[in-house]
PDB file of C-alpha atoms in Angstrom:
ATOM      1  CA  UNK A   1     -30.894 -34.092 -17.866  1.00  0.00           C
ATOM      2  CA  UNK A   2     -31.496 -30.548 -17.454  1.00  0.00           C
ATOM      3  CA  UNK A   3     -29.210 -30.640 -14.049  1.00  0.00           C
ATOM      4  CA  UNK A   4     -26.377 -32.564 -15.316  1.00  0.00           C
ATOM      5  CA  UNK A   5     -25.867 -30.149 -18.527  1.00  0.00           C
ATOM      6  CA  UNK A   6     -26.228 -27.190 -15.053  1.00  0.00           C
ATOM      7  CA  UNK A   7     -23.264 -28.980 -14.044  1.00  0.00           C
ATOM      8  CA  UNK A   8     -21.404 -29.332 -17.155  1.00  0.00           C
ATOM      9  CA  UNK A   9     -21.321 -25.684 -17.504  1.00  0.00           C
ATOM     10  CA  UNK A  10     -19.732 -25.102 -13.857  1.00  0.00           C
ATOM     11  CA  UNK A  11     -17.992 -27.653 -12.229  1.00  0.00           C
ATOM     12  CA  UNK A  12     -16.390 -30.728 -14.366  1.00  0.00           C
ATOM     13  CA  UNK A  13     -18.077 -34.423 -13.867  1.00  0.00           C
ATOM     14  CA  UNK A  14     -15.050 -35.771 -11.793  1.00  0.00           C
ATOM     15  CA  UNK A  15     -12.678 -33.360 -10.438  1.00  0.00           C
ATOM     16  CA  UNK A  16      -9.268 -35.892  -9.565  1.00  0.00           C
ATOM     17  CA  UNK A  17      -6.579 -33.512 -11.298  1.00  0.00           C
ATOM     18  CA  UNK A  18      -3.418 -33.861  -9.747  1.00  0.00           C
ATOM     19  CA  UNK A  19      -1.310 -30.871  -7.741  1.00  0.00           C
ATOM     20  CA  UNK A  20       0.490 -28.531  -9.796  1.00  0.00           C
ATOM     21  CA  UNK A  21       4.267 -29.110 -10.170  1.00  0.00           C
ATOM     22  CA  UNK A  22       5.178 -25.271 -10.642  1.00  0.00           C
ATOM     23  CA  UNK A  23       3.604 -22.643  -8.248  1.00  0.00           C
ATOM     24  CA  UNK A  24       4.687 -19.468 -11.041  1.00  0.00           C
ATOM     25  CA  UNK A  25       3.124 -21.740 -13.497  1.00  0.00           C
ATOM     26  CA  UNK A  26       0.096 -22.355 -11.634  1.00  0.00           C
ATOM     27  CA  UNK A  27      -0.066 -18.651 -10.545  1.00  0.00           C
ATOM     28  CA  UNK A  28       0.327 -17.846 -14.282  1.00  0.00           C
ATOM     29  CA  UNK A  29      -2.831 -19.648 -14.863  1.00  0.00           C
ATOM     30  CA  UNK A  30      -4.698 -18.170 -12.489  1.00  0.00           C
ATOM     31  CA  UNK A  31      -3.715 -14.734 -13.372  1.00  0.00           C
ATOM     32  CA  UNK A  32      -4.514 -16.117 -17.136  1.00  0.00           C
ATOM     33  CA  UNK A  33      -8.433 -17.104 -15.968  1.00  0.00           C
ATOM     34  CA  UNK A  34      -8.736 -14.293 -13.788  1.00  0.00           C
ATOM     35  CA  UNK A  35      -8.373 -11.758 -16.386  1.00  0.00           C
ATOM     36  CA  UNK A  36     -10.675 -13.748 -18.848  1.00  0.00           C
ATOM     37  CA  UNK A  37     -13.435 -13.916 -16.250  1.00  0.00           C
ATOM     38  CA  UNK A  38     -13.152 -10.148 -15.809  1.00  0.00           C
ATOM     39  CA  UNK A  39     -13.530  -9.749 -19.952  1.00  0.00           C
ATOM     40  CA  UNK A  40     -16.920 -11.577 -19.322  1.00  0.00           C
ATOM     41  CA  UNK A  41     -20.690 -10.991 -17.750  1.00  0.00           C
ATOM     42  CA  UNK A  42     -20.808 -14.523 -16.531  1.00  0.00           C
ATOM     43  CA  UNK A  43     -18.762 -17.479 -17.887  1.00  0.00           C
ATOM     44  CA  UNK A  44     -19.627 -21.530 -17.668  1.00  0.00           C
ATOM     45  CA  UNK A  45     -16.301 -23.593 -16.996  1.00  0.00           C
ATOM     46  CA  UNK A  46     -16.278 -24.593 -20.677  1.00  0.00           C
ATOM     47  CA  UNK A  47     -15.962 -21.519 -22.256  1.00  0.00           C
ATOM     48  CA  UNK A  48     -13.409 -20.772 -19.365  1.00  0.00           C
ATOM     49  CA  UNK A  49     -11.308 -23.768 -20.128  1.00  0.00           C
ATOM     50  CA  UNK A  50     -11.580 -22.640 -23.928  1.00  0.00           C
ATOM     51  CA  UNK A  51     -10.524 -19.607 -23.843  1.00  0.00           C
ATOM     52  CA  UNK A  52      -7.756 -20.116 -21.665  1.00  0.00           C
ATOM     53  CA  UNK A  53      -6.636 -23.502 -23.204  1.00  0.00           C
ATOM     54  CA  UNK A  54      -6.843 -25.592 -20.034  1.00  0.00           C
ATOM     55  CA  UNK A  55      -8.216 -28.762 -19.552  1.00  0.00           C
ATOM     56  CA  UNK A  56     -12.045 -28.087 -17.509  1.00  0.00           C
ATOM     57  CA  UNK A  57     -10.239 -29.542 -14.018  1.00  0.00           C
ATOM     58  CA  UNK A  58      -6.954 -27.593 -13.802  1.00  0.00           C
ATOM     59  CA  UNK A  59      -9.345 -24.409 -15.085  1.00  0.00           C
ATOM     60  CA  UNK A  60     -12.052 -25.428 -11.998  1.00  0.00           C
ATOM     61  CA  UNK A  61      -8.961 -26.000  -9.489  1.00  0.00           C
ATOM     62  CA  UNK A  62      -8.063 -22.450 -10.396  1.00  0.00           C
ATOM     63  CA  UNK A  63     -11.161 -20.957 -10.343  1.00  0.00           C
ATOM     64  CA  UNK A  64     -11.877 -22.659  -6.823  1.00  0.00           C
ATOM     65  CA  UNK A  65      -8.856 -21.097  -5.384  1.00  0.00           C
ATOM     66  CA  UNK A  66      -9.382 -17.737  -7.042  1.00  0.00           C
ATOM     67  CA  UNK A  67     -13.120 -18.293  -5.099  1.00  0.00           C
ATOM     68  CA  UNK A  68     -11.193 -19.267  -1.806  1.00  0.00           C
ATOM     69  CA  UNK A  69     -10.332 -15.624  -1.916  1.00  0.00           C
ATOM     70  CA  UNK A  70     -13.220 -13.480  -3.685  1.00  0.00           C
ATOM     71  CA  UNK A  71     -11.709 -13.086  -6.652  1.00  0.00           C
ATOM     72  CA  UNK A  72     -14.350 -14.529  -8.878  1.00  0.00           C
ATOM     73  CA  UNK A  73     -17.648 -15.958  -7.309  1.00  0.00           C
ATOM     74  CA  UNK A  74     -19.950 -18.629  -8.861  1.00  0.00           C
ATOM     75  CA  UNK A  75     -23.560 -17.826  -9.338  1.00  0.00           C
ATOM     76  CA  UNK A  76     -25.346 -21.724  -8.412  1.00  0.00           C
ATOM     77  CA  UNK A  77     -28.400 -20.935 -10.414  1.00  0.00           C
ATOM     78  CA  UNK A  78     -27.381 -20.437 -13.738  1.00  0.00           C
ATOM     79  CA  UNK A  79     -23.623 -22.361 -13.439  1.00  0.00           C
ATOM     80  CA  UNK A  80     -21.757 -19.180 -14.259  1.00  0.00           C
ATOM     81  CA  UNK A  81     -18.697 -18.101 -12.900  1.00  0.00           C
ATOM     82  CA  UNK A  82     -18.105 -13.433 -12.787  1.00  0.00           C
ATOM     83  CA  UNK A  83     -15.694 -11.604 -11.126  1.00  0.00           C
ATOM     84  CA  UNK A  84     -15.444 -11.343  -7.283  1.00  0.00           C
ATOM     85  CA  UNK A  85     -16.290  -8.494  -5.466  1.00  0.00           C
ATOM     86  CA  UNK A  86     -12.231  -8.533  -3.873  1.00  0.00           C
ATOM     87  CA  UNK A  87     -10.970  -7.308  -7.097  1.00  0.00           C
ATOM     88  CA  UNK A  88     -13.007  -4.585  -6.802  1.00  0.00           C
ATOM     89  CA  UNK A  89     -11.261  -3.899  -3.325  1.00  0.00           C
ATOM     90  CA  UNK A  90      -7.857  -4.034  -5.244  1.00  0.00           C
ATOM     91  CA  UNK A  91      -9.202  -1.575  -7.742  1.00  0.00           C
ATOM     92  CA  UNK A  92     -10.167   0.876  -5.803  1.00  0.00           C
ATOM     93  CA  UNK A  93      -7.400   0.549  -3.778  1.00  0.00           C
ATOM     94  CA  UNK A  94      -5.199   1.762  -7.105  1.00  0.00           C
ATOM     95  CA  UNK A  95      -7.386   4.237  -8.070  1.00  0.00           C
ATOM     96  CA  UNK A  96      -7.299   5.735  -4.260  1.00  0.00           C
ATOM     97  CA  UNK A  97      -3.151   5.232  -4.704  1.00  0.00           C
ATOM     98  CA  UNK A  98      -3.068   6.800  -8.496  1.00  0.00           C
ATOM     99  CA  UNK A  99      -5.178   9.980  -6.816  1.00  0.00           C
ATOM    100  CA  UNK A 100      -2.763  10.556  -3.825  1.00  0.00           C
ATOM    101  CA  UNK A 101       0.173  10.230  -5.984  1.00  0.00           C
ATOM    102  CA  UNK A 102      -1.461  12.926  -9.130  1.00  0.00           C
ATOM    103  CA  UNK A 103      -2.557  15.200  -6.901  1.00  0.00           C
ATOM    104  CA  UNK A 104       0.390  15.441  -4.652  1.00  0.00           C
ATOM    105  CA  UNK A 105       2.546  15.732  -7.147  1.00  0.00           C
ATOM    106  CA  UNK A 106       2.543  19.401  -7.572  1.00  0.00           C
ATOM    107  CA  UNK A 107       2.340  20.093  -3.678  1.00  0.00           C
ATOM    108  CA  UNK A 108       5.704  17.803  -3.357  1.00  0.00           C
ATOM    109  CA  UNK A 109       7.339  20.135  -6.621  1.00  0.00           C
ATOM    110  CA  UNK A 110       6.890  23.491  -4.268  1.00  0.00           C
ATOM    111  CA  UNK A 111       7.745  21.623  -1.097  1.00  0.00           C
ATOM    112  CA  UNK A 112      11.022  20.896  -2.414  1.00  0.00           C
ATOM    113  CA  UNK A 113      11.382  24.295  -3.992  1.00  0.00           C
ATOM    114  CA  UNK A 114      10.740  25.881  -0.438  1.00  0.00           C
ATOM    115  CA  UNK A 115      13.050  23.706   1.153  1.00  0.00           C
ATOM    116  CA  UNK A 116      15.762  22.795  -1.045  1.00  0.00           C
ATOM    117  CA  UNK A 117      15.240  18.719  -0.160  1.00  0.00           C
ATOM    118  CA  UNK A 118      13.997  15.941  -1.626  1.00  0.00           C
ATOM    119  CA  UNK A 119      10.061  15.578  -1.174  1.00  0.00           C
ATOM    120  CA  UNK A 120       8.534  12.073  -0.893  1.00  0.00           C
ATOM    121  CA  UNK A 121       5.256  10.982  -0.993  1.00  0.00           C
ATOM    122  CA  UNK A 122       4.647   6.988   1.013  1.00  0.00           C
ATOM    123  CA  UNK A 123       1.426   5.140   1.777  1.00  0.00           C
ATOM    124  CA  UNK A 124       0.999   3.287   5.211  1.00  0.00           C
ATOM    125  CA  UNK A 125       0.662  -0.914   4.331  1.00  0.00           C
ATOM    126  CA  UNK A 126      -0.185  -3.079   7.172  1.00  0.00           C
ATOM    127  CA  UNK A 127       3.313  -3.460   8.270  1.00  0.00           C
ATOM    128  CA  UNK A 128       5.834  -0.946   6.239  1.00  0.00           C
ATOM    129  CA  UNK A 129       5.357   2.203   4.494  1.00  0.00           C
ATOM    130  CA  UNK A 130       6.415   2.230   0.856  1.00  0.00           C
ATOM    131  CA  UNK A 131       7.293   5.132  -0.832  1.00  0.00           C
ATOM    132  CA  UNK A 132       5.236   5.351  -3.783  1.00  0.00           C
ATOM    133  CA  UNK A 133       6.374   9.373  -5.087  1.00  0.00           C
ATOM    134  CA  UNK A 134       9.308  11.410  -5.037  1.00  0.00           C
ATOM    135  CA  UNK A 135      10.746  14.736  -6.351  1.00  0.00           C
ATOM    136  CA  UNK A 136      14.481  15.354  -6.231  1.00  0.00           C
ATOM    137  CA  UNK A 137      16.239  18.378  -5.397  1.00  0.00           C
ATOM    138  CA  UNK A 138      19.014  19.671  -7.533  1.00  0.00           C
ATOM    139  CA  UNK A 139      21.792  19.420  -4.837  1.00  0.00           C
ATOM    140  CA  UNK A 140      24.282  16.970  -5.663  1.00  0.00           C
ATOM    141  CA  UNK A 141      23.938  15.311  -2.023  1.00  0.00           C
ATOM    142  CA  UNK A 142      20.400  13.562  -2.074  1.00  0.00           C
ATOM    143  CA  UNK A 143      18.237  11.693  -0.642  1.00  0.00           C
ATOM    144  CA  UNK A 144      17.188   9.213  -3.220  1.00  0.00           C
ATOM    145  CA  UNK A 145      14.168   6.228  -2.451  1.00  0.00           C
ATOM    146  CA  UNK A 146      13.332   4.279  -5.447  1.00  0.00           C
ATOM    147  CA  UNK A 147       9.487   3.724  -5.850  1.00  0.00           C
ATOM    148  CA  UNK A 148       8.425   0.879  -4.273  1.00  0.00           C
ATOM    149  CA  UNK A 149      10.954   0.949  -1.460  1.00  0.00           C
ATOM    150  CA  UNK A 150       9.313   0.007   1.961  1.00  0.00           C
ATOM    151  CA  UNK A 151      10.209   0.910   5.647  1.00  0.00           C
ATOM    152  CA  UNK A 152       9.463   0.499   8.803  1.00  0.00           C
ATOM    153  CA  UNK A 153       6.975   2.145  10.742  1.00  0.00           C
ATOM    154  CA  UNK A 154       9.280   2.951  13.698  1.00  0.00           C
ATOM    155  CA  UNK A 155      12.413   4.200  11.783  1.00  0.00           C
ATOM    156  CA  UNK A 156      10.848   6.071   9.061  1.00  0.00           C
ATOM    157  CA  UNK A 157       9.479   9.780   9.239  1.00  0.00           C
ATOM    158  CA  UNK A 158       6.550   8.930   7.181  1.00  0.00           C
ATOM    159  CA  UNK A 159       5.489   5.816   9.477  1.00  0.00           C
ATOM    160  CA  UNK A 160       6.031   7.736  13.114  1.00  0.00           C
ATOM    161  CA  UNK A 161       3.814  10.366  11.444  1.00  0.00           C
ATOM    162  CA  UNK A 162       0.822   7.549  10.782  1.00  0.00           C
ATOM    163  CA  UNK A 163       1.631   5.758  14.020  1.00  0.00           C
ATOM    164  CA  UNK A 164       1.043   9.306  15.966  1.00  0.00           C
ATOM    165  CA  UNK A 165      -2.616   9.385  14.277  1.00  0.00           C
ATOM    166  CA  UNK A 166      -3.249   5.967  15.764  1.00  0.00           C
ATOM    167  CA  UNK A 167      -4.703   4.879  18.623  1.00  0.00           C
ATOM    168  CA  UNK A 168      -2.587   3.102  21.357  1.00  0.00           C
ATOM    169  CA  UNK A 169      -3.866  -0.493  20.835  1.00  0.00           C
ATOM    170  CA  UNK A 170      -3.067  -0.380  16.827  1.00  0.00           C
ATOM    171  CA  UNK A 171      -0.252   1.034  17.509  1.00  0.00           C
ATOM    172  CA  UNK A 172       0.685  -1.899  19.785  1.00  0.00           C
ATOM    173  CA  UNK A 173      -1.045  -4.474  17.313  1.00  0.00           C
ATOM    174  CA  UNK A 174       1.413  -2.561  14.308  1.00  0.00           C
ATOM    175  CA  UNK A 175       4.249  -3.394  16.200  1.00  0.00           C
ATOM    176  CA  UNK A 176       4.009  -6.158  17.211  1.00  0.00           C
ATOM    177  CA  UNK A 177       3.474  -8.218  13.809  1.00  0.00           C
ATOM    178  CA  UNK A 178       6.565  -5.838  12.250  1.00  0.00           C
ATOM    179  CA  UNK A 179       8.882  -6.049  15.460  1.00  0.00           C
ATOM    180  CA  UNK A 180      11.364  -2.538  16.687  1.00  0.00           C
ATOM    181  CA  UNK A 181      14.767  -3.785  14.303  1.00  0.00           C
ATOM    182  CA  UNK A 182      17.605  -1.367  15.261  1.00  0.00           C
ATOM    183  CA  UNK A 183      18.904  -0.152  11.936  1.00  0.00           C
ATOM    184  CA  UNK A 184      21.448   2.395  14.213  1.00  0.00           C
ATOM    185  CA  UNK A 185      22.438   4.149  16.932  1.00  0.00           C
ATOM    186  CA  UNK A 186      19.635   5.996  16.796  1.00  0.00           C
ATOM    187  CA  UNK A 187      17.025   4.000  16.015  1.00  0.00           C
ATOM    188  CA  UNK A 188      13.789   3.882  18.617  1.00  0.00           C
ATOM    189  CA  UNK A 189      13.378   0.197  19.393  1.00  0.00           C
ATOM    190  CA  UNK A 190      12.468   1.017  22.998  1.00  0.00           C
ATOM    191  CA  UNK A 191       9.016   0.844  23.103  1.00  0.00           C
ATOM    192  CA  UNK A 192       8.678   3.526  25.574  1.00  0.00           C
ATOM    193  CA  UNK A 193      11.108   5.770  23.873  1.00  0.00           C
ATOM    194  CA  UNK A 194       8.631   5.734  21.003  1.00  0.00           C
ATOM    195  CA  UNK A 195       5.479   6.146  22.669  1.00  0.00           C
ATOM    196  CA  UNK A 196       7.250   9.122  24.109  1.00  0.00           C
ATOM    197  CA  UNK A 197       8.276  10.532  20.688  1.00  0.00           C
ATOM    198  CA  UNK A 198       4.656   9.549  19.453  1.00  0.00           C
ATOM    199  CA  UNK A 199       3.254  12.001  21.794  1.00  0.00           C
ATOM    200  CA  UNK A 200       5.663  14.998  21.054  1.00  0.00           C
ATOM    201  CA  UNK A 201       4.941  14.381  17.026  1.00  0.00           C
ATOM    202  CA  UNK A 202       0.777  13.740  17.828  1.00  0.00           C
ATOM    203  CA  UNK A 203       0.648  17.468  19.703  1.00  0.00           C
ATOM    204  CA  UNK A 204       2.957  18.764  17.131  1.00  0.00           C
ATOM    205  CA  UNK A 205       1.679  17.552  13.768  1.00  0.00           C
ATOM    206  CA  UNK A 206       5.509  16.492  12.046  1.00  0.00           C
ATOM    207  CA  UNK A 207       7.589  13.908  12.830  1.00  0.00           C
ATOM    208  CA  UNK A 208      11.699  13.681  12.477  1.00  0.00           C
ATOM    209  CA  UNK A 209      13.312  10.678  11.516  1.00  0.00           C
ATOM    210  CA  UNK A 210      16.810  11.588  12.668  1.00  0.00           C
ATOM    211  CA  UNK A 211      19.204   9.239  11.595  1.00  0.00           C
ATOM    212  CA  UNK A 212      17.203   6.405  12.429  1.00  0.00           C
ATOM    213  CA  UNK A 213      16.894   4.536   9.447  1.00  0.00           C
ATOM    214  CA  UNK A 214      20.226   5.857   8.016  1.00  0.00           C
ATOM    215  CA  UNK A 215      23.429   7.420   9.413  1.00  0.00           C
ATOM    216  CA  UNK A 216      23.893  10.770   8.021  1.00  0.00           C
ATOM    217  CA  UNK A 217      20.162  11.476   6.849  1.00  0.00           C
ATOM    218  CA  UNK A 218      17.045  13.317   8.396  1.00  0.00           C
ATOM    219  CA  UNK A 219      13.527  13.797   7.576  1.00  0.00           C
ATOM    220  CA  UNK A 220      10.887  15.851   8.651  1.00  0.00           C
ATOM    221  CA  UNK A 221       7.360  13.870   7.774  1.00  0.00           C
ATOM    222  CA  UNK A 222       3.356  14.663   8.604  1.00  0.00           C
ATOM    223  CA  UNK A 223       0.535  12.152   7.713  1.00  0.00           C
ATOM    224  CA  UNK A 224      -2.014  12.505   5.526  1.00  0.00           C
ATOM    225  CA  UNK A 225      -5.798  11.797   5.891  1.00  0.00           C
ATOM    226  CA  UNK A 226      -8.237  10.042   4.143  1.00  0.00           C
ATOM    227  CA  UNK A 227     -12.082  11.060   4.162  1.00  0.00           C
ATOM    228  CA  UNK A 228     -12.504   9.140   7.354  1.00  0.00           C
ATOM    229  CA  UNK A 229      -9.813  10.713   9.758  1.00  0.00           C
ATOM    230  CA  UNK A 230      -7.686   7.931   8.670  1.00  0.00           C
ATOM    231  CA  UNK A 231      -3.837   8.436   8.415  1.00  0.00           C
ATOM    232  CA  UNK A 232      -2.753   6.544   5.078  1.00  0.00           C
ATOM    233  CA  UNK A 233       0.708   7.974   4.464  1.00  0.00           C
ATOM    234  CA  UNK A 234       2.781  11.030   4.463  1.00  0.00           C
ATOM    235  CA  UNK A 235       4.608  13.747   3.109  1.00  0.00           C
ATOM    236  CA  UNK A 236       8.033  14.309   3.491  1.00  0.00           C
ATOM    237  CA  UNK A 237      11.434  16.150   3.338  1.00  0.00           C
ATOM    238  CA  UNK A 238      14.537  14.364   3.700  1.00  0.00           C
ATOM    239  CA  UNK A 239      18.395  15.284   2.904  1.00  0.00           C
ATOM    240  CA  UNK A 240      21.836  15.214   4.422  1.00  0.00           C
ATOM    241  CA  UNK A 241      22.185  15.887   8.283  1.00  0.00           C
ATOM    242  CA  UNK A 242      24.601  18.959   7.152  1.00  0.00           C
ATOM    243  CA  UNK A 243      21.649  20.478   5.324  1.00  0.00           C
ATOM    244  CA  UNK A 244      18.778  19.379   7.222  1.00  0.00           C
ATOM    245  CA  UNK A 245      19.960  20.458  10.821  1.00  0.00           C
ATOM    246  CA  UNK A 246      18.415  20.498  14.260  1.00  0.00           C
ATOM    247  CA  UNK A 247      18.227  24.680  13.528  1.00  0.00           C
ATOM    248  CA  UNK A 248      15.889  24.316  10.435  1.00  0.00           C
ATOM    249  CA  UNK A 249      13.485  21.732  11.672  1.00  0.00           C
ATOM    250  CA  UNK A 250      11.256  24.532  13.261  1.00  0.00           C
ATOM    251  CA  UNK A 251      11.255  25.636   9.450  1.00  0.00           C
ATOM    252  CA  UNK A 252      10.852  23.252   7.592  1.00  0.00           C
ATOM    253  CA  UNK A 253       8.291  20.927  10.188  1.00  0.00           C
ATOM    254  CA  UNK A 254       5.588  23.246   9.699  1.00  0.00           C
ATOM    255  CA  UNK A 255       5.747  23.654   5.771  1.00  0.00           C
ATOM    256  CA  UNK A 256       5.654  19.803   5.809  1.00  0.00           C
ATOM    257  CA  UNK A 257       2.502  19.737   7.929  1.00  0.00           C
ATOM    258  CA  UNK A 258       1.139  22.047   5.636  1.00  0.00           C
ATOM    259  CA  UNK A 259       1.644  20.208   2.528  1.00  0.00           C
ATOM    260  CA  UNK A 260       0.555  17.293   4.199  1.00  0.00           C
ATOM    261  CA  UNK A 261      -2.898  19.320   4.763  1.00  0.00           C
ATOM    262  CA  UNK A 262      -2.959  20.127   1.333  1.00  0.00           C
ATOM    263  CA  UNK A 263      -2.844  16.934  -0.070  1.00  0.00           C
ATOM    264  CA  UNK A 264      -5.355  15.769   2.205  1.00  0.00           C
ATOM    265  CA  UNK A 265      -7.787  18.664   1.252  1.00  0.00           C
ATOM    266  CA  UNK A 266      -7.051  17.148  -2.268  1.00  0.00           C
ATOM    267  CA  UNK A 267      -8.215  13.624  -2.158  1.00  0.00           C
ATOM    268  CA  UNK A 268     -11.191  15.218  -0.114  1.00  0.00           C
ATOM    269  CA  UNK A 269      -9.712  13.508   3.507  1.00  0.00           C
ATOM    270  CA  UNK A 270      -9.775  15.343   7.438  1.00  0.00           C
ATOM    271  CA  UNK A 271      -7.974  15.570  10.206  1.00  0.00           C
ATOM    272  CA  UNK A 272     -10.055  14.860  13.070  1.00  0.00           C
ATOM    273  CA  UNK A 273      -7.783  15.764  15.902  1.00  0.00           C
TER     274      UNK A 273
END
């Protein structure tokens, strides 16, 4: 008696629910238990499919799935379901994010000032970079990247700045799950070409993105560390070829690098090479 009320609690008696007609609806759901299992210090399936207002075998069909990928785990013993330890991944992967942006803020408000150019701030994701921070410069000509914008790794200032940091084999692994897409004339989808620039941007410490992603428009970038040597974005300047000329890259390359430093002193990171 004792094992079959165990089971109650967890799992439904028969579990024959049918497939879900609408994936946002289904994700909806999820999202819906998720956040009431993270309210709670262990929840049985009934009080699951209470609170949320599901029937016990669509709520167990989501909670399976949302176990599928850590996101809430199931304790055997006592029938409960609790958060997984993956959303605590995804947490502290925004509160890592939320830092970097906060406390580069102010070094991105004097990099701008010392340059006259737009300052961004992006954050390396498995394929892309996405720019997550950005302060403008008054000049009417701008460069202008909207949060959440992504780029390549390859035709971004930013991404050949966190390639540079990385050894050869990631670097090869990077590329070839995102691919070399030619945005331009001058983008570097030679392979070679870009191991080449790699090199010259590794022994320098900045990277230019000239024209590469976008005709007209060049950036000066330098990655930015976290506490284990690891590159996980960048700093960097970007405005109209007319402004931001071959002449002031010796300039402005080395204040970049050093604001990149900065932040990384910030969020408590090193540069190991």
């Amino acid at each position: 008696m004792e094992s079959s009320e165990k089971r109650q609690r967890g799992r439904p008696r028969a579990f024959h629910g049918p497939s879900e007609a609408g994936s946002v609806q289904s994700l909806d759901r999820a999202l819906r238990i998720l956040a009431i299992v993270a309210e709670g210090s262990g929840l049985s399936l009934s009080e699951i499919s209470a609170r949320s207002e599901l029937a016990a075998s669509t709520a167990y069909r989501m909670l399976t799935t949302l176990q599928n990928h850590g996101m809430v785990e199931f304790d055997t013993s006592d029938q409960l379901w609790s958060i997984g330890v993956e959303t605590y991944r995804m947490g502290a992967a925004f509160l890592r994010r939320r830092k970097l942006v906060d406390r580069a803020r102010v070094v991105m408000q004097e990099l701008m000032e010392k340059t006259g150019e737009t300052a961004n701030l992006g954050v390396a994701e498995d394929d892309c970079v996405v720019f997550v921070s950005q302060v403008e410069t008054h000049q009417a000509i701008r460069a202008f990247f909207r949060p959440g914008t992504r780029s390549s790794f390859h035709a971004s200032g930013i991404g050949k700045a966190v390639l540079a940091q990385l050894e050869p084999e990631r670097v090869a692994a990077i590329l070839r799950k995102s691919g070399l897409q030619r945005f331009t004339d001058k983008t570097l989808s030679d392979i070679s070409a870009l191991a080449h620039d790699l090199a010259v941007i590794k022994h320098r410490g900045w990277s230019v993105d000239d024209e590469e992603r976008h005709p007209g428009m060049r950036c000066v970038a330098a990655a930015i560390f976290n506490e284990f040597g690891e590159p996980i974005g960048g700093v960097s300047v970007s405005g109209p070829t007319v402004r931001v000329t071959p002449e002031r890259l010796g300039e402005i390359g080395p204040l970049v690098r050093d604001a990149a430093a900065e932040v990384t002193k910030m969020i408590g990171g090193v540069r190991l090479t």
